């Protein structure tokens, strides 16, 4: 596979509608979600990523999870990439979701290591080998904060030898990793995974951004990424400085609530989260309001 899954791909937030028959009284609002996916592509994003952590995949039923992926695929309809989250506790579960993604027409998949188990290096290699065997391009996802499994540059060099493993979403927060990954696994596209190290990662050679806050500021985020990739550092830094306080929420525990709240703040629809995520505290809202105010003054 030659698709590197690069560019700005948005980890999409999932809107809910109130429905007493649905889990926690909330059902995925698929019409509103389809409109959001189209809006992101219309604003210059290369694609969308349904069923990521930001999409609250772990709070969905199996039927809802597949319906969300199919909605994104149908909404984008060949105008952009759809990189479906296929995270699962074990290789058999992640492979199952990858098979459904392939059947439904996805362009690629994003996959964490085993999500509820601190897997060894050999177990991680097995996990991704199974997912990659489905045939879609695979972006492995390094999130050692949540999974307690660190896809180190040396382990990524092993994973890069697996057919169809083409990229890594790097969410360690350590911008030094970008160059080291490029050195040890030169065939692997490095994708910035944390919004608040976006500029640093791109300057070190990241080829893409699997992003959270473009749900709120898609055109401005694409412009920032493009300026960085083109080496227009003065313009990129000025825009980044306006946005980075907001972007830091992408690396906090409350990132889903924060991004949905920010969407509401700018006139989009974010709405509530399903449990276990509750609303932001008043203190968090006040702090985020201030960060958004400063960003919007510049934008």
Short mmCIF file of C-alpha atoms in Angstrom, two decimals:
data_model
loop_
_atom_site.label_atom_id
_atom_site.label_comp_id
_atom_site.label_asym_id
_atom_site.label_seq_id
_atom_site.Cartn_x
_atom_site.Cartn_y
_atom_site.Cartn_z
CA UNK A 1 0.00 0.00 0.00
CA UNK A 2 1.35 3.46 -0.89
CA UNK A 3 -1.13 5.64 1.03
CA UNK A 4 0.74 7.26 3.91
CA UNK A 5 -2.35 8.70 5.67
CA UNK A 6 -0.65 12.09 5.99
CA UNK A 7 -1.99 15.64 5.94
CA UNK A 8 -4.55 16.99 8.41
CA UNK A 9 -6.95 14.21 9.39
CA UNK A 10 -9.41 15.18 12.12
CA UNK A 11 -10.21 12.86 15.00
CA UNK A 12 -13.89 13.66 14.88
CA UNK A 13 -16.03 14.44 17.91
CA UNK A 14 -19.36 12.62 17.93
CA UNK A 15 -22.62 14.53 18.51
CA UNK A 16 -25.46 12.93 20.44
CA UNK A 17 -29.19 13.52 20.48
CA UNK A 18 -31.35 12.91 23.54
CA UNK A 19 -33.13 9.57 23.32
CA UNK A 20 -34.50 7.81 26.39
CA UNK A 21 -34.16 4.43 24.67
CA UNK A 22 -30.43 4.83 24.00
CA UNK A 23 -27.54 4.11 26.40
CA UNK A 24 -27.29 6.92 28.96
CA UNK A 25 -30.23 8.58 27.20
CA UNK A 26 -28.05 9.67 24.28
CA UNK A 27 -27.89 8.27 20.75
CA UNK A 28 -25.32 9.21 18.10
CA UNK A 29 -26.80 11.95 15.92
CA UNK A 30 -25.66 10.55 12.60
CA UNK A 31 -27.19 13.30 10.45
CA UNK A 32 -25.39 15.97 12.42
CA UNK A 33 -22.20 13.89 12.39
CA UNK A 34 -22.33 13.54 8.60
CA UNK A 35 -22.70 17.30 8.26
CA UNK A 36 -19.71 17.82 10.55
CA UNK A 37 -17.52 15.46 8.49
CA UNK A 38 -18.47 17.29 5.29
CA UNK A 39 -17.79 20.66 6.93
CA UNK A 40 -14.29 19.60 7.96
CA UNK A 41 -13.39 18.50 4.43
CA UNK A 42 -15.00 21.63 2.96
CA UNK A 43 -12.69 23.67 5.21
CA UNK A 44 -9.56 22.04 3.82
CA UNK A 45 -8.94 19.05 6.08
CA UNK A 46 -7.63 16.03 4.20
CA UNK A 47 -9.88 13.60 5.99
CA UNK A 48 -11.69 12.44 9.10
CA UNK A 49 -11.09 9.81 11.73
CA UNK A 50 -14.22 8.29 13.25
CA UNK A 51 -14.18 6.09 16.36
CA UNK A 52 -11.12 7.48 18.02
CA UNK A 53 -10.86 8.38 21.68
CA UNK A 54 -12.28 11.81 20.86
CA UNK A 55 -15.16 10.01 19.14
CA UNK A 56 -15.90 8.16 22.41
CA UNK A 57 -15.65 4.76 20.68
CA UNK A 58 -15.41 2.93 23.99
CA UNK A 59 -18.82 4.28 25.04
CA UNK A 60 -20.57 3.01 21.88
CA UNK A 61 -22.38 -0.24 21.26
CA UNK A 62 -20.97 -2.39 18.47
CA UNK A 63 -23.84 -1.41 16.16
CA UNK A 64 -23.33 2.29 16.91
CA UNK A 65 -19.61 2.05 16.35
CA UNK A 66 -20.04 0.57 12.89
CA UNK A 67 -22.80 3.03 12.01
CA UNK A 68 -20.55 5.96 12.92
CA UNK A 69 -17.76 4.69 10.65
CA UNK A 70 -20.16 4.09 7.76
CA UNK A 71 -21.64 7.57 8.22
CA UNK A 72 -18.21 9.18 7.90
CA UNK A 73 -17.35 7.10 4.83
CA UNK A 74 -20.62 7.97 3.12
CA UNK A 75 -20.41 11.64 4.08
CA UNK A 76 -16.89 12.19 2.73
CA UNK A 77 -17.67 10.04 -0.32
CA UNK A 78 -14.21 10.03 -1.88
CA UNK A 79 -13.47 13.72 -1.27
CA UNK A 80 -11.11 12.94 1.59
CA UNK A 81 -9.60 10.16 3.61
CA UNK A 82 -11.53 8.21 6.22
CA UNK A 83 -9.20 6.59 8.77
CA UNK A 84 -11.33 4.47 11.09
CA UNK A 85 -10.33 3.76 14.68
CA UNK A 86 -10.18 -0.01 15.19
CA UNK A 87 -8.89 -0.09 18.76
CA UNK A 88 -9.56 -3.22 20.76
CA UNK A 89 -8.36 -5.08 23.85
CA UNK A 90 -6.98 -7.94 21.75
CA UNK A 91 -5.74 -8.59 18.23
CA UNK A 92 -8.86 -10.55 17.29
CA UNK A 93 -11.11 -7.62 18.24
CA UNK A 94 -8.99 -4.98 16.49
CA UNK A 95 -8.78 -7.17 13.38
CA UNK A 96 -12.57 -7.58 13.42
CA UNK A 97 -13.05 -3.81 13.36
CA UNK A 98 -10.44 -3.49 10.60
CA UNK A 99 -12.30 -6.08 8.53
CA UNK A 100 -15.53 -4.13 8.92
CA UNK A 101 -13.76 -0.89 8.01
CA UNK A 102 -12.43 -2.50 4.83
CA UNK A 103 -15.85 -3.88 3.98
CA UNK A 104 -17.43 -0.46 4.46
CA UNK A 105 -14.90 1.36 2.25
CA UNK A 106 -12.46 3.03 4.65
CA UNK A 107 -9.16 4.36 3.33
CA UNK A 108 -7.15 3.23 6.33
CA UNK A 109 -7.28 2.43 10.03
CA UNK A 110 -5.87 3.88 13.22
CA UNK A 111 -5.01 1.33 15.88
CA UNK A 112 -3.73 1.43 19.45
CA UNK A 113 -1.77 -1.45 20.97
CA UNK A 114 -3.92 -3.72 23.16
CA UNK A 115 -6.02 -1.28 25.14
CA UNK A 116 -6.53 -3.04 28.48
CA UNK A 117 -3.26 -4.90 28.89
CA UNK A 118 0.37 -3.82 29.13
CA UNK A 119 1.53 -5.86 26.15
CA UNK A 120 5.11 -6.98 25.56
CA UNK A 121 6.97 -6.06 22.39
CA UNK A 122 6.21 -9.45 20.84
CA UNK A 123 2.52 -9.10 21.69
CA UNK A 124 2.44 -5.62 20.17
CA UNK A 125 4.00 -6.93 16.95
CA UNK A 126 1.42 -9.74 16.84
CA UNK A 127 -1.42 -7.25 17.43
CA UNK A 128 -0.47 -5.04 14.52
CA UNK A 129 0.41 -7.97 12.26
CA UNK A 130 -3.17 -9.21 12.63
CA UNK A 131 -4.68 -5.80 11.91
CA UNK A 132 -2.40 -5.17 8.93
CA UNK A 133 -3.28 -8.55 7.42
CA UNK A 134 -6.71 -7.13 6.54
CA UNK A 135 -5.01 -5.11 3.80
CA UNK A 136 -5.82 -1.49 4.64
CA UNK A 137 -3.05 1.02 5.39
CA UNK A 138 -2.46 1.05 9.14
CA UNK A 139 -1.50 4.01 11.30
CA UNK A 140 -0.25 2.67 14.61
CA UNK A 141 -1.03 4.90 17.56
CA UNK A 142 1.54 5.55 20.25
CA UNK A 143 -0.27 6.78 23.36
CA UNK A 144 1.80 5.54 26.31
CA UNK A 145 -0.13 7.82 28.69
CA UNK A 146 -3.37 5.88 28.28
CA UNK A 147 -2.22 2.42 27.19
CA UNK A 148 0.96 2.17 29.32
CA UNK A 149 2.60 0.68 26.20
CA UNK A 150 5.27 2.86 24.61
CA UNK A 151 5.88 2.32 20.90
CA UNK A 152 9.52 3.34 21.11
CA UNK A 153 11.49 4.18 17.97
CA UNK A 154 13.17 0.76 18.09
CA UNK A 155 9.79 -1.02 18.37
CA UNK A 156 8.39 1.14 15.57
CA UNK A 157 11.30 0.01 13.40
CA UNK A 158 10.00 -3.56 13.86
CA UNK A 159 6.42 -2.55 13.17
CA UNK A 160 7.49 -0.72 10.00
CA UNK A 161 8.56 -4.08 8.56
CA UNK A 162 4.94 -5.30 8.61
CA UNK A 163 3.23 -4.98 5.24
CA UNK A 164 0.61 -2.19 5.26
CA UNK A 165 1.90 -0.46 8.41
CA UNK A 166 2.55 2.98 6.93
CA UNK A 167 2.39 5.61 9.69
CA UNK A 168 2.54 6.31 13.41
CA UNK A 169 0.38 8.76 15.31
CA UNK A 170 2.93 9.98 17.85
CA UNK A 171 1.30 11.12 21.10
CA UNK A 172 4.10 10.78 23.61
CA UNK A 173 4.40 14.57 23.75
CA UNK A 174 8.15 14.33 23.18
CA UNK A 175 9.00 16.21 19.99
CA UNK A 176 12.47 14.63 20.05
CA UNK A 177 10.83 11.38 19.02
CA UNK A 178 10.05 12.65 15.52
CA UNK A 179 13.66 12.72 14.32
CA UNK A 180 14.51 9.50 16.11
CA UNK A 181 11.60 7.69 14.46
CA UNK A 182 12.60 9.07 11.07
CA UNK A 183 16.12 7.75 11.66
CA UNK A 184 15.16 4.28 12.90
CA UNK A 185 12.05 3.71 10.76
CA UNK A 186 12.54 5.91 7.67
CA UNK A 187 9.71 4.28 5.76
CA UNK A 188 7.14 5.22 8.38
CA UNK A 189 5.23 8.51 8.10
CA UNK A 190 5.33 10.35 11.42
CA UNK A 191 1.99 11.96 12.22
CA UNK A 192 1.72 14.57 14.97
CA UNK A 193 -0.74 13.22 17.50
CA UNK A 194 -0.84 15.96 20.15
CA UNK A 195 -2.09 19.38 19.13
CA UNK A 196 0.17 21.25 21.54
CA UNK A 197 3.39 19.98 19.94
CA UNK A 198 2.14 20.36 16.37
CA UNK A 199 4.56 23.04 15.20
CA UNK A 200 7.56 21.43 16.87
CA UNK A 201 6.68 18.05 15.33
CA UNK A 202 6.21 19.40 11.80
CA UNK A 203 9.48 21.33 11.96
CA UNK A 204 11.20 18.06 12.82
CA UNK A 205 9.63 16.33 9.83
CA UNK A 206 6.13 15.14 10.77
CA UNK A 207 4.16 14.64 7.57
CA UNK A 208 0.68 14.79 9.02
CA UNK A 209 -1.49 15.76 11.95
CA UNK A 210 -4.17 13.49 13.41
CA UNK A 211 -5.84 16.32 15.17
CA UNK A 212 -8.41 17.31 17.77
CA UNK A 213 -8.98 21.06 17.69
CA UNK A 214 -9.60 21.29 13.94
CA UNK A 215 -13.08 20.16 15.06
CA UNK A 216 -13.30 23.78 16.24
CA UNK A 217 -10.92 25.68 13.93
CA UNK A 218 -10.51 23.59 10.75
CA UNK A 219 -9.47 26.26 8.22
CA UNK A 220 -7.11 27.96 10.66
CA UNK A 221 -5.57 24.61 11.64
CA UNK A 222 -5.00 23.62 8.02
CA UNK A 223 -3.38 27.00 7.41
CA UNK A 224 -1.09 26.49 10.41
CA UNK A 225 -0.07 23.04 9.20
CA UNK A 226 0.54 24.31 5.67
CA UNK A 227 2.63 27.26 6.84
CA UNK A 228 4.77 24.94 8.96
CA UNK A 229 5.25 22.42 6.14
CA UNK A 230 6.20 25.25 3.75
CA UNK A 231 8.78 26.63 6.19
CA UNK A 232 6.99 29.97 6.66
CA UNK A 233 8.03 30.05 10.27
CA UNK A 234 7.21 33.62 11.26
CA UNK A 235 3.61 33.28 10.09
CA UNK A 236 3.30 29.79 11.51
CA UNK A 237 4.65 30.80 14.92
CA UNK A 238 2.32 33.81 15.16
CA UNK A 239 -0.72 31.64 14.46
CA UNK A 240 0.51 28.83 16.73
CA UNK A 241 1.06 31.23 19.63
CA UNK A 242 -2.57 32.30 19.33
CA UNK A 243 -3.84 28.73 19.37
CA UNK A 244 -1.48 26.74 21.56
CA UNK A 245 -3.16 27.54 24.90
CA UNK A 246 -6.36 26.05 23.49
CA UNK A 247 -4.42 23.18 21.90
CA UNK A 248 -3.04 22.21 25.31
CA UNK A 249 -6.51 20.95 26.23
CA UNK A 250 -6.01 18.18 23.66
CA UNK A 251 -3.42 16.63 26.01
CA UNK A 252 -5.57 16.82 29.14
CA UNK A 253 -7.83 14.18 30.63
CA UNK A 254 -10.88 16.31 29.78
CA UNK A 255 -9.94 16.73 26.12
CA UNK A 256 -13.23 15.34 24.76
CA UNK A 257 -15.37 17.62 26.91
CA UNK A 258 -13.07 20.57 26.18
CA UNK A 259 -13.23 20.17 22.41
CA UNK A 260 -17.02 19.70 22.44
CA UNK A 261 -17.37 22.76 24.68
CA UNK A 262 -15.17 24.79 22.32
CA UNK A 263 -17.30 23.67 19.37
CA UNK A 264 -20.38 25.00 21.17
CA UNK A 265 -18.48 28.20 21.98
CA UNK A 266 -17.80 29.00 18.31
CA UNK A 267 -21.30 28.17 17.11
CA UNK A 268 -20.86 24.56 16.08
CA UNK A 269 -22.52 21.70 17.97
CA UNK A 270 -20.44 19.77 20.45
CA UNK A 271 -23.00 18.77 23.00
CA UNK A 272 -22.73 16.29 25.86
CA UNK A 273 -20.56 13.21 26.32
CA UNK A 274 -21.63 9.75 27.36
CA UNK A 275 -20.45 8.42 30.72
CA UNK A 276 -17.96 8.09 32.16
CA UNK A 277 -17.25 11.58 30.86
CA UNK A 278 -19.27 14.28 32.58
CA UNK A 279 -19.35 18.02 31.93
CA UNK A 280 -16.41 20.30 32.60
CA UNK A 281 -16.18 21.79 36.06
CA UNK A 282 -16.87 25.53 36.43
CA UNK A 283 -13.13 26.06 36.98
CA UNK A 284 -12.28 24.25 33.75
CA UNK A 285 -14.92 26.18 31.82
CA UNK A 286 -13.58 29.51 33.06
CA UNK A 287 -10.04 28.60 32.12
CA UNK A 288 -11.05 27.32 28.69
CA UNK A 289 -13.22 30.39 28.08
CA UNK A 290 -10.17 32.56 28.65
CA UNK A 291 -8.00 30.47 26.34
CA UNK A 292 -10.68 30.60 23.64
CA UNK A 293 -11.11 34.36 24.09
CA UNK A 294 -7.41 34.96 23.46
CA UNK A 295 -7.41 32.69 20.42
CA UNK A 296 -10.50 34.26 18.89
CA UNK A 297 -9.11 37.76 19.35
CA UNK A 298 -6.27 36.85 16.99
CA UNK A 299 -8.27 34.68 14.60
#
